[in-house]
Amino acid sequence: MSSLQIGLIGDRNDSVVAHRAIPLTLEMAAVACDVSIDVIWIGTDQIGDGAALSKLDGVWCVPASPYRDMDGALTAIRIAREQQIPFLGTCGGFQHAVIEYARNVMGWTDAEHAETAPQAERQVIVPLLCSLVEVADTVHLVEGSRLARAYGETSIAEGYHCSYGLSADFRHALTDSPLRVSALDDSDDIRGIELDNHPFFVATLFQHERNVFKGRLSPPVRAFVEAIIHTR
């Protein structure tokens, strides 16, 4: 099998812990899955119409937003969703996956992020009541979800580095939607989502990739790579 081409959508900054962790955890996943992976960083301001993304085997929208070009990030997520390209989003990637779905599937064309549009009437990503910057917390995975299958259990502990999460209005609109809730915290706030009828479309507010610094392979990353292998 030729090398898997995985695009990292985000504005690379090696001072960001997750940006250092992601290539390392993909290396670890490559060894575990016995494949070769080419990591391709793509700045959000380099996406354009996204045509080049169709050549990728997988797309990961990475942390550290606001991005230089929010529309570029949303275009990449939309293409991964529409073209059935395995997709993973963490932290900022989770937040923008929510915005993309709200705008392009639910028809909420005015859906916004409170950090970049603080005066917007329809904010689907809003400030958390309690900041999760460098916080570890218990996460409850929905039984039968991709995340639960990846971890092999339904109660885990993961770390965060964020201050924004899902709005209550968007959560209520997800009832009977193909975009499913797959992870919740102790306060029943959404910490993970996944899309039905897609080879792999998973996004989490927590940054599981950082487990690589503890010598552990992130279960969602392994599941992501396995899904790519199965769809090639």
Coordinates of C-alpha atoms in Angstrom, one line a residue:
M1 CA 0.0 0.0 0.0
S2 CA 1.3 3.5 -0.8
S3 CA 1.6 6.1 1.9
L4 CA -1.6 7.5 3.3
Q5 CA -1.9 11.2 2.6
I6 CA -3.3 13.0 5.7
G7 CA -4.0 16.7 5.5
L8 CA -3.7 18.7 8.7
I9 CA -6.0 21.8 8.3
G10 CA -4.7 24.6 10.5
D11 CA -2.1 27.3 10.8
R12 CA 1.0 25.5 12.0
N13 CA 2.7 26.9 15.1
D14 CA 5.2 24.7 16.9
S15 CA 4.6 26.6 20.2
V16 CA 1.1 24.9 20.2
V17 CA 1.4 21.7 22.1
A18 CA -1.2 19.9 20.0
H19 CA 0.6 20.9 16.8
R20 CA 3.7 19.2 18.1
A21 CA 1.7 16.2 19.2
I22 CA -0.3 15.5 16.1
P23 CA 2.5 14.4 13.8
L24 CA 3.9 12.2 16.6
T25 CA 0.6 10.5 17.3
L26 CA 0.2 9.8 13.5
E27 CA 3.6 8.3 13.5
M28 CA 2.6 6.0 16.4
A29 CA -0.7 5.1 14.6
A30 CA 1.3 4.3 11.4
V31 CA 3.4 1.8 13.3
A32 CA 0.4 0.3 15.1
C33 CA -1.5 0.0 11.8
D34 CA 1.6 -1.1 9.7
V35 CA 1.2 1.7 7.2
S36 CA 3.2 4.7 6.0
I37 CA 1.7 8.2 6.6
D38 CA 2.6 11.4 4.8
V39 CA 1.6 14.4 7.0
I40 CA 0.7 17.4 4.9
W41 CA 0.1 20.7 6.7
I42 CA -2.3 23.0 4.9
G43 CA -2.8 26.5 6.2
T44 CA -6.4 27.7 6.3
D45 CA -5.5 30.5 4.0
Q46 CA -4.2 28.0 1.4
I47 CA -7.5 26.0 1.0
G48 CA -9.0 28.1 -1.8
D49 CA -11.9 26.2 -3.4
G50 CA -10.6 23.0 -1.7
A51 CA -10.2 21.1 -5.0
A52 CA -6.8 19.7 -4.0
L53 CA -8.3 18.1 -0.8
S54 CA -10.0 15.4 -2.9
K55 CA -6.6 13.8 -3.3
L56 CA -6.2 13.4 0.4
D57 CA -7.0 10.1 2.2
G58 CA -7.9 11.8 5.4
V59 CA -8.4 15.3 6.8
W60 CA -7.7 16.4 10.4
C61 CA -8.8 19.9 11.4
V62 CA -6.5 20.8 14.2
P63 CA -6.6 23.0 17.3
A64 CA -5.5 26.6 17.7
S65 CA -8.3 28.8 16.4
P66 CA -9.2 31.4 15.5
Y67 CA -7.7 30.4 12.2
R68 CA -6.2 32.8 9.7
D69 CA -9.0 32.0 7.3
M70 CA -12.2 30.6 8.9
D71 CA -13.8 30.1 5.5
G72 CA -10.9 28.0 4.4
A73 CA -11.3 25.7 7.4
L74 CA -15.0 25.4 6.8
T75 CA -14.4 24.6 3.1
A76 CA -12.1 21.8 4.1
I77 CA -14.6 20.3 6.6
R78 CA -17.4 20.6 4.1
I79 CA -15.4 18.7 1.4
A80 CA -14.4 16.0 3.8
R81 CA -18.1 15.6 4.8
E82 CA -19.5 15.7 1.3
Q83 CA -16.9 13.6 -0.4
Q84 CA -16.8 11.0 2.3
I85 CA -13.2 11.6 3.2
P86 CA -12.4 10.3 6.8
F87 CA -12.3 13.3 9.1
L88 CA -11.1 14.0 12.5
G89 CA -11.5 17.3 14.4
T90 CA -10.1 18.3 17.8
C91 CA -10.7 21.4 19.9
G92 CA -11.0 24.2 17.2
G93 CA -11.7 21.4 14.6
F94 CA -14.7 20.3 16.7
Q95 CA -15.9 23.9 17.0
H96 CA -15.7 24.5 13.2
A97 CA -17.2 21.2 12.3
V98 CA -20.2 22.3 14.3
I99 CA -20.3 25.6 12.4
E100 CA -19.9 24.0 9.0
Y101 CA -22.8 21.6 9.7
A102 CA -25.0 24.3 11.1
R103 CA -24.5 26.5 8.0
N104 CA -24.4 23.9 5.2
V105 CA -26.7 21.1 6.4
M106 CA -29.1 22.8 8.8
G107 CA -29.4 26.0 6.8
W108 CA -28.3 28.2 9.6
T109 CA -26.3 30.4 7.2
D110 CA -25.7 33.0 10.0
A111 CA -24.2 30.5 12.4
E112 CA -21.1 31.9 14.0
H113 CA -18.3 31.5 16.6
A114 CA -18.5 33.8 19.6
E115 CA -14.8 34.3 19.6
T116 CA -14.7 35.8 16.0
A117 CA -18.2 37.2 15.9
P118 CA -19.1 38.3 19.4
Q119 CA -22.0 40.4 18.2
A120 CA -23.6 37.7 16.1
E121 CA -27.2 36.8 16.8
R122 CA -26.8 33.1 16.2
Q123 CA -23.7 31.8 17.9
V124 CA -23.4 28.0 17.8
I125 CA -20.1 28.1 19.6
V126 CA -20.1 30.1 22.8
P127 CA -17.9 30.7 25.8
L128 CA -17.8 27.8 28.3
L129 CA -19.1 28.6 31.7
C130 CA -15.9 27.2 33.1
S131 CA -12.7 27.5 31.0
L132 CA -11.1 24.2 30.1
V133 CA -7.6 25.5 29.5
E134 CA -5.1 22.8 30.6
V135 CA -7.9 20.9 32.4
A136 CA -8.4 17.2 32.6
D137 CA -11.8 15.8 33.1
T138 CA -14.0 12.7 32.9
V139 CA -15.7 12.1 29.6
H140 CA -18.7 9.7 29.2
L141 CA -18.9 8.1 25.8
V142 CA -22.2 7.1 24.3
E143 CA -22.5 3.4 24.1
G144 CA -22.2 2.1 20.6
S145 CA -20.6 5.3 19.3
R146 CA -17.4 5.3 17.2
L147 CA -15.6 6.9 20.2
A148 CA -16.8 4.2 22.6
R149 CA -15.7 1.5 20.2
A150 CA -12.3 3.1 19.7
Y151 CA -11.7 3.4 23.5
G152 CA -13.3 0.1 24.3
E153 CA -15.1 1.7 27.3
T154 CA -17.6 4.4 28.1
S155 CA -15.8 6.4 30.8
I156 CA -12.5 8.0 30.1
A157 CA -10.3 10.9 31.3
E158 CA -9.0 13.4 28.7
G159 CA -7.4 16.8 28.7
Y160 CA -8.6 20.1 27.2
H161 CA -7.1 23.5 26.1
C162 CA -10.2 25.5 25.2
S163 CA -12.6 28.2 26.3
Y164 CA -15.5 27.6 23.9
G165 CA -18.1 24.9 23.4
L166 CA -21.5 24.1 21.9
S167 CA -24.5 26.4 22.4
A168 CA -27.7 25.1 23.9
D169 CA -29.7 26.1 20.8
F170 CA -27.5 24.0 18.5
R171 CA -27.7 21.0 20.9
H172 CA -31.5 21.1 20.9
A173 CA -31.5 21.2 17.1
L174 CA -29.5 18.0 16.9
T175 CA -32.5 15.8 18.0
D176 CA -32.8 13.1 15.4
S177 CA -30.0 14.6 13.3
P178 CA -27.4 12.5 11.5
L179 CA -24.9 14.5 13.5
R180 CA -24.9 12.5 16.8
V181 CA -23.6 13.3 20.3
S182 CA -21.0 10.8 21.2
A183 CA -19.3 12.2 24.3
L184 CA -20.5 14.2 27.4
D185 CA -18.9 15.5 30.5
D186 CA -20.2 15.1 34.1
S187 CA -22.4 18.2 33.6
D188 CA -24.0 16.6 30.5
D189 CA -22.3 19.1 28.2
I190 CA -21.3 17.9 24.7
R191 CA -17.7 17.0 24.3
G192 CA -17.8 14.8 21.1
I193 CA -19.8 14.4 18.0
E194 CA -19.9 12.1 15.0
L195 CA -21.7 11.8 11.7
D196 CA -23.9 8.9 10.5
N197 CA -23.5 7.5 7.0
H198 CA -19.9 8.6 6.7
P199 CA -16.8 6.4 6.7
F200 CA -15.4 8.4 9.7
F201 CA -16.4 11.8 10.8
V202 CA -15.5 12.4 14.5
A203 CA -14.8 15.6 16.4
T204 CA -13.9 16.1 20.0
L205 CA -13.5 19.2 22.2
F206 CA -10.8 17.3 24.2
Q207 CA -7.3 16.9 22.7
H208 CA -6.7 13.2 22.9
E209 CA -3.6 13.5 20.6
R210 CA -1.6 14.9 23.5
N211 CA -1.5 11.4 25.0
V212 CA 1.5 10.8 22.8
F213 CA 3.6 12.7 25.2
K214 CA 2.7 10.0 27.8
G215 CA 3.7 7.3 25.4
R216 CA 0.1 6.4 24.6
L217 CA -1.6 6.1 21.2
S218 CA -4.8 8.0 21.0
P219 CA -7.7 5.5 20.3
P220 CA -9.6 8.0 18.1
V221 CA -6.4 8.6 16.0
R222 CA -5.9 4.8 15.6
A223 CA -9.6 4.5 14.6
F224 CA -9.2 7.4 12.1
V225 CA -6.2 5.7 10.4
E226 CA -7.9 2.4 10.3
A227 CA -11.0 4.0 8.7
I228 CA -8.7 5.5 6.0
I229 CA -7.1 2.1 5.3
H230 CA -10.6 0.6 4.9
T231 CA -11.8 3.3 2.5
R232 CA -8.9 3.2 0.2

